[in-house]
Amino acid sequence: MSNTSSEIRYRVGDLIEYATALFTAAGTDGDKPATIAAGLVEADLLGHTTHGLQLASTYLGELESGGMTSRGEPEVVVDRGATVTWGGRRLPGVWLATKAVDLAVERASTYGVATVVIRQSHHIACLAAFLQRATDRGLMITIASSDPAVASVAPFGGRKAVFTPDPFAVGIPTDGDPILIDISASITTNGMAGRLRRGGKKFPGEWALDASGTPTDDPNALFTNPPGSLLPLGGAEYGHKGFGLALMVEALTQGLSGFGRAEAPTQWGASVFIQVTDPAAFGGLDAFRRETGWLANACRDNPPVPGVEAVRVPGQRGLANKKRALAEGVALYPGIIDALEPHATRLRVTPPRPIGG
Amino acid sequence: MSNTSSEIRYRVGDLIEYATALFTAAGTDGDKPATIAAGLVEADLLGHTTHGLQLASTYLGELESGGMTSRGEPEVVVDRGATVTWGGRRLPGVWLATKAVDLAVERASTYGVATVVIRQSHHIACLAAFLQRATDRGLMITIASSDPAVASVAPFGGRKAVFTPDPFAVGIPTDGDPILIDISASITTNGMAGRLRRGGKKFPGEWALDASGTPTDDPNALFTNPPGSLLPLGGAEYGHKGFGLALMVEALTQGLSGFGRAEAPTQWGASVFIQVTDPAAFGGLDAFRRETGWLANACRDNPPVPGVEAVRVPGQRGLANKKRALAEGVALYPGIIDALEPHATRLRVTPPRPIGG
């Protein structure tokens, strides 16, 4: 039997070790290499293949060029206990966000709700990958991120991009597995548009506008000059809803952190909002879990619409992926290990061998 | 010239005075009558005609039947400074939410972020009507509400309703007018479905499922036995996004307050989440206003799509309505004054006269 690329699996520990060695050799200090490596691999475990190890080669390139800061701590702009603002100094975003989540988790036990915002972080990769750091401790968490240097989503009724897709993720503990929500204010992303375009495919609906402002299912519309734009959630029918979400996310990230589009930044990066909520400071964790567990069950037990086998709660598929990957190894998206090869050679790090390889 | 109903206008003060007299005569104590009256009229000023004075006759009926509690204070379940949980005792929701917003505004100046949740509130009417109590003070605010006794929205992939539309509103101060966002996790509401049905009209798109789970634009599908359901934001194409929002809103409202669907309540009511954020506790109010003002301008100045005159920022039309109503009087939606007549007669309150009437 031939061994197709999708059957090549790696041990989780081997991938983390490899990425740790690469980021160590690239000069990041302290716990940064291990934290970045674990964060990226966590995204792959959950099935977010575009926001996992695929980003490692780009980050290593940013470290080489100086676009990403390799050493030191974030600047504490304000610390008022329940609220913290950091200057991220373009440090690795996965490491910054992990540290910020852990700080918010710690502070939430004192204040009930703790909020950390970061300006001038580097890219933070997969938002969903941070959620279980809070939900495993019986805490609810919200993470939002925007990149003020990039615009691809137009306001509802307009045709010039103002926003990034403005992702936000919410982790909700239940009496069983946590609910892990990872959505955005736009229908789709530039990454997806590029992937469909390369494959000669269309969007499943009119998810974009061409440069004239006409709805289209053609991803090529985003690559014209001037370019088209991505439609906010709700599209041409009720896109005022996604428009509202985009404004909310950009206010939480760029507004609160005090760094955004008004500064007209040009470097790839992120303004980040992280909030951790302790149900014990409200009606109690048992009551919280009773309600959220009831909801999760009512969804999973829901009679499905024609053509659907079963209703899945957000995060359910990702957690099943993760369980399998931990047991059987990770099947990486094709090309990821190849993309890291030049960095491995340059940094003299030995790539991992696949399971059975 | 004939005087059509849309031309009948009332002075804002007269309407508030009328509603105050009705709620006083109906037995609500202290500042409740004036607060409920001002809150409902505020919704009419902003153009939310289904959630303003139209609700007064229903509320007066609930007071008469005992479904709404008329006197006293909420029970303080927990108060930890930055986080407060109230038992609402089915007190008037407009009054409870107003008090909770004012408490969160006060606490935000100490803690940076203050969160108040309410369980067993009565209905809180129009979420957008509370936002300017925070934004006028340079504070950001989020309000979410759900009714655990009612279900009309199915989870994505399912066909049995689990959620209410789960509205949430966000108020964002800028360097000019505030941004006032008022959206929900579903595409549309039962109220809108009922209005279209009575008018023999369809939804503008496939915004509902019939009882078999097939997408439809027919509002009658919601009134069959068994009934159909409203689709989450994103519909059959990408309704996992609205599904995530619904879970988020129900966790914040029912999960944190500790009262929800797990208790299988049968009385109309609300679980409520209110959070006020002080930008001064983060990167500063000036920086916040600079970013949000830049965004609002970039949207208003955006080149519109064909058929649209200009891009409007959320709240822009409502604030223009309000300005006009304060200057020229309020043109109430037809039937509202008529619906209050039986209560006015019963409670011996004199209805207001229209301007020039």
PDB file of C-alpha atoms in Angstrom, chain A residues 136-254:
ATOM      1  CA  ASP A 136     -10.039  23.470  32.463  1.00  0.00           C
ATOM      2  CA  ARG A 137     -10.149  25.610  35.623  1.00  0.00           C
ATOM      3  CA  GLY A 138     -13.921  26.179  35.509  1.00  0.00           C
ATOM      4  CA  LEU A 139     -13.559  29.684  34.037  1.00  0.00           C
ATOM      5  CA  MET A 140     -15.235  31.302  31.024  1.00  0.00           C
ATOM      6  CA  ILE A 141     -12.940  33.155  28.615  1.00  0.00           C
ATOM      7  CA  THR A 142     -13.269  35.520  25.669  1.00  0.00           C
ATOM      8  CA  ILE A 143     -10.383  36.357  23.316  1.00  0.00           C
ATOM      9  CA  ALA A 144     -10.623  38.855  20.458  1.00  0.00           C
ATOM     10  CA  SER A 145      -7.951  40.015  18.039  1.00  0.00           C
ATOM     11  CA  SER A 146      -7.626  42.467  15.194  1.00  0.00           C
ATOM     12  CA  ASP A 147      -4.775  43.654  13.021  1.00  0.00           C
ATOM     13  CA  PRO A 148      -4.839  47.428  12.532  1.00  0.00           C
ATOM     14  CA  ALA A 149      -2.286  47.208   9.702  1.00  0.00           C
ATOM     15  CA  VAL A 150      -4.615  45.162   7.494  1.00  0.00           C
ATOM     16  CA  ALA A 151      -8.150  45.726   6.127  1.00  0.00           C
ATOM     17  CA  SER A 152     -10.173  43.247   4.090  1.00  0.00           C
ATOM     18  CA  VAL A 153     -13.785  43.589   5.350  1.00  0.00           C
ATOM     19  CA  ALA A 154     -16.019  46.509   4.338  1.00  0.00           C
ATOM     20  CA  PRO A 155     -18.649  48.076   6.598  1.00  0.00           C
ATOM     21  CA  PHE A 156     -22.241  47.107   5.687  1.00  0.00           C
ATOM     22  CA  GLY A 157     -23.367  49.309   2.811  1.00  0.00           C
ATOM     23  CA  GLY A 158     -19.809  50.266   1.861  1.00  0.00           C
ATOM     24  CA  ARG A 159     -17.289  48.833  -0.551  1.00  0.00           C
ATOM     25  CA  LYS A 160     -13.918  49.854   0.870  1.00  0.00           C
ATOM     26  CA  ALA A 161     -12.333  47.519   3.406  1.00  0.00           C
ATOM     27  CA  VAL A 162     -11.952  48.940   6.930  1.00  0.00           C
ATOM     28  CA  PHE A 163     -11.720  45.880   9.216  1.00  0.00           C
ATOM     29  CA  THR A 164      -9.870  42.595   9.517  1.00  0.00           C
ATOM     30  CA  PRO A 165     -12.165  39.537   9.867  1.00  0.00           C
ATOM     31  CA  ASP A 166     -11.952  40.325  13.604  1.00  0.00           C
ATOM     32  CA  PRO A 167     -12.045  36.854  15.123  1.00  0.00           C
ATOM     33  CA  PHE A 168     -13.257  36.226  18.635  1.00  0.00           C
ATOM     34  CA  ALA A 169     -13.291  33.017  20.600  1.00  0.00           C
ATOM     35  CA  VAL A 170     -15.265  32.055  23.672  1.00  0.00           C
ATOM     36  CA  GLY A 171     -14.568  29.129  25.974  1.00  0.00           C
ATOM     37  CA  ILE A 172     -17.419  27.947  28.181  1.00  0.00           C
ATOM     38  CA  PRO A 173     -17.004  25.231  30.817  1.00  0.00           C
ATOM     39  CA  THR A 174     -19.909  22.775  31.180  1.00  0.00           C
ATOM     40  CA  ASP A 175     -20.518  19.676  33.284  1.00  0.00           C
ATOM     41  CA  GLY A 176     -18.838  17.742  30.430  1.00  0.00           C
ATOM     42  CA  ASP A 177     -16.516  18.865  27.634  1.00  0.00           C
ATOM     43  CA  PRO A 178     -16.132  22.646  27.284  1.00  0.00           C
ATOM     44  CA  ILE A 179     -17.855  24.604  24.511  1.00  0.00           C
ATOM     45  CA  LEU A 180     -15.106  26.162  22.339  1.00  0.00           C
ATOM     46  CA  ILE A 181     -16.463  28.872  20.023  1.00  0.00           C
ATOM     47  CA  ASP A 182     -14.177  30.437  17.404  1.00  0.00           C
ATOM     48  CA  ILE A 183     -15.930  32.781  14.986  1.00  0.00           C
ATOM     49  CA  SER A 184     -15.377  36.128  13.292  1.00  0.00           C
ATOM     50  CA  ALA A 185     -17.254  39.245  12.228  1.00  0.00           C
ATOM     51  CA  SER A 186     -16.888  38.401   8.527  1.00  0.00           C
ATOM     52  CA  ILE A 187     -18.365  35.440   6.646  1.00  0.00           C
ATOM     53  CA  THR A 188     -14.981  34.187   5.512  1.00  0.00           C
ATOM     54  CA  THR A 189     -11.295  35.089   5.554  1.00  0.00           C
ATOM     55  CA  ASN A 190      -8.617  36.133   3.079  1.00  0.00           C
ATOM     56  CA  GLY A 191      -6.854  32.847   3.721  1.00  0.00           C
ATOM     57  CA  MET A 192      -9.932  30.904   2.624  1.00  0.00           C
ATOM     58  CA  ALA A 193     -10.394  33.197  -0.393  1.00  0.00           C
ATOM     59  CA  GLY A 194      -6.795  32.526  -1.459  1.00  0.00           C
ATOM     60  CA  ARG A 195      -7.170  28.772  -1.014  1.00  0.00           C
ATOM     61  CA  LEU A 196     -10.388  28.664  -3.107  1.00  0.00           C
ATOM     62  CA  ARG A 197      -8.842  30.883  -5.761  1.00  0.00           C
ATOM     63  CA  ARG A 198      -5.796  28.632  -6.115  1.00  0.00           C
ATOM     64  CA  GLY A 199      -8.141  25.648  -6.444  1.00  0.00           C
ATOM     65  CA  GLY A 200     -10.252  27.429  -9.077  1.00  0.00           C
ATOM     66  CA  LYS A 201     -13.279  27.273  -6.783  1.00  0.00           C
ATOM     67  CA  LYS A 202     -16.083  29.643  -5.731  1.00  0.00           C
ATOM     68  CA  PHE A 203     -17.396  30.632  -2.310  1.00  0.00           C
ATOM     69  CA  PRO A 204     -20.515  28.602  -1.326  1.00  0.00           C
ATOM     70  CA  GLY A 205     -22.501  31.863  -1.462  1.00  0.00           C
ATOM     71  CA  GLU A 206     -22.071  35.568  -2.225  1.00  0.00           C
ATOM     72  CA  TRP A 207     -19.558  36.127   0.544  1.00  0.00           C
ATOM     73  CA  ALA A 208     -17.593  38.975  -1.043  1.00  0.00           C
ATOM     74  CA  LEU A 209     -18.062  42.236  -2.934  1.00  0.00           C
ATOM     75  CA  ASP A 210     -16.198  43.077  -6.103  1.00  0.00           C
ATOM     76  CA  ALA A 211     -14.515  46.470  -6.282  1.00  0.00           C
ATOM     77  CA  SER A 212     -17.719  48.069  -7.590  1.00  0.00           C
ATOM     78  CA  GLY A 213     -19.641  46.844  -4.533  1.00  0.00           C
ATOM     79  CA  THR A 214     -21.591  44.034  -6.222  1.00  0.00           C
ATOM     80  CA  PRO A 215     -21.978  40.788  -4.224  1.00  0.00           C
ATOM     81  CA  THR A 216     -20.095  37.855  -5.719  1.00  0.00           C
ATOM     82  CA  ASP A 217     -19.112  34.249  -5.018  1.00  0.00           C
ATOM     83  CA  ASP A 218     -15.845  34.682  -6.939  1.00  0.00           C
ATOM     84  CA  PRO A 219     -12.736  34.816  -4.719  1.00  0.00           C
ATOM     85  CA  ASN A 220     -10.811  36.464  -7.584  1.00  0.00           C
ATOM     86  CA  ALA A 221     -12.748  39.660  -6.795  1.00  0.00           C
ATOM     87  CA  LEU A 222     -10.461  40.182  -3.790  1.00  0.00           C
ATOM     88  CA  PHE A 223      -7.327  40.190  -5.932  1.00  0.00           C
ATOM     89  CA  THR A 224      -8.212  42.902  -8.456  1.00  0.00           C
ATOM     90  CA  ASN A 225      -6.785  46.423  -8.413  1.00  0.00           C
ATOM     91  CA  PRO A 226      -8.486  48.134  -6.620  1.00  0.00           C
ATOM     92  CA  PRO A 227      -9.521  45.027  -4.679  1.00  0.00           C
ATOM     93  CA  GLY A 228     -12.994  43.907  -3.635  1.00  0.00           C
ATOM     94  CA  SER A 229     -13.774  43.162  -0.016  1.00  0.00           C
ATOM     95  CA  LEU A 230     -15.114  40.444   2.266  1.00  0.00           C
ATOM     96  CA  LEU A 231     -18.725  40.845   3.429  1.00  0.00           C
ATOM     97  CA  PRO A 232     -19.493  41.112   7.122  1.00  0.00           C
ATOM     98  CA  LEU A 233     -21.464  38.280   8.761  1.00  0.00           C
ATOM     99  CA  GLY A 234     -24.981  38.444   7.298  1.00  0.00           C
ATOM    100  CA  GLY A 235     -23.753  39.473   3.845  1.00  0.00           C
ATOM    101  CA  ALA A 236     -25.812  41.723   1.605  1.00  0.00           C
ATOM    102  CA  GLU A 237     -29.038  40.597   3.372  1.00  0.00           C
ATOM    103  CA  TYR A 238     -28.343  41.499   7.000  1.00  0.00           C
ATOM    104  CA  GLY A 239     -24.667  42.413   7.152  1.00  0.00           C
ATOM    105  CA  HIS A 240     -25.394  45.184   9.656  1.00  0.00           C
ATOM    106  CA  LYS A 241     -25.046  42.403  12.255  1.00  0.00           C
ATOM    107  CA  GLY A 242     -21.500  41.464  11.266  1.00  0.00           C
ATOM    108  CA  PHE A 243     -20.707  45.172  10.937  1.00  0.00           C
ATOM    109  CA  GLY A 244     -21.756  45.630  14.577  1.00  0.00           C
ATOM    110  CA  LEU A 245     -19.581  42.691  15.643  1.00  0.00           C
ATOM    111  CA  ALA A 246     -16.581  44.124  13.779  1.00  0.00           C
ATOM    112  CA  LEU A 247     -16.980  47.489  15.520  1.00  0.00           C
ATOM    113  CA  MET A 248     -17.286  45.712  18.876  1.00  0.00           C
ATOM    114  CA  VAL A 249     -14.116  43.657  18.313  1.00  0.00           C
ATOM    115  CA  GLU A 250     -12.070  46.601  17.054  1.00  0.00           C
ATOM    116  CA  ALA A 251     -13.212  48.766  20.022  1.00  0.00           C
ATOM    117  CA  LEU A 252     -12.280  46.022  22.519  1.00  0.00           C
ATOM    118  CA  THR A 253      -8.884  45.352  20.919  1.00  0.00           C
ATOM    119  CA  GLN A 254      -7.652  48.619  19.411  1.00  0.00           C
TER     120      GLN A 254
END
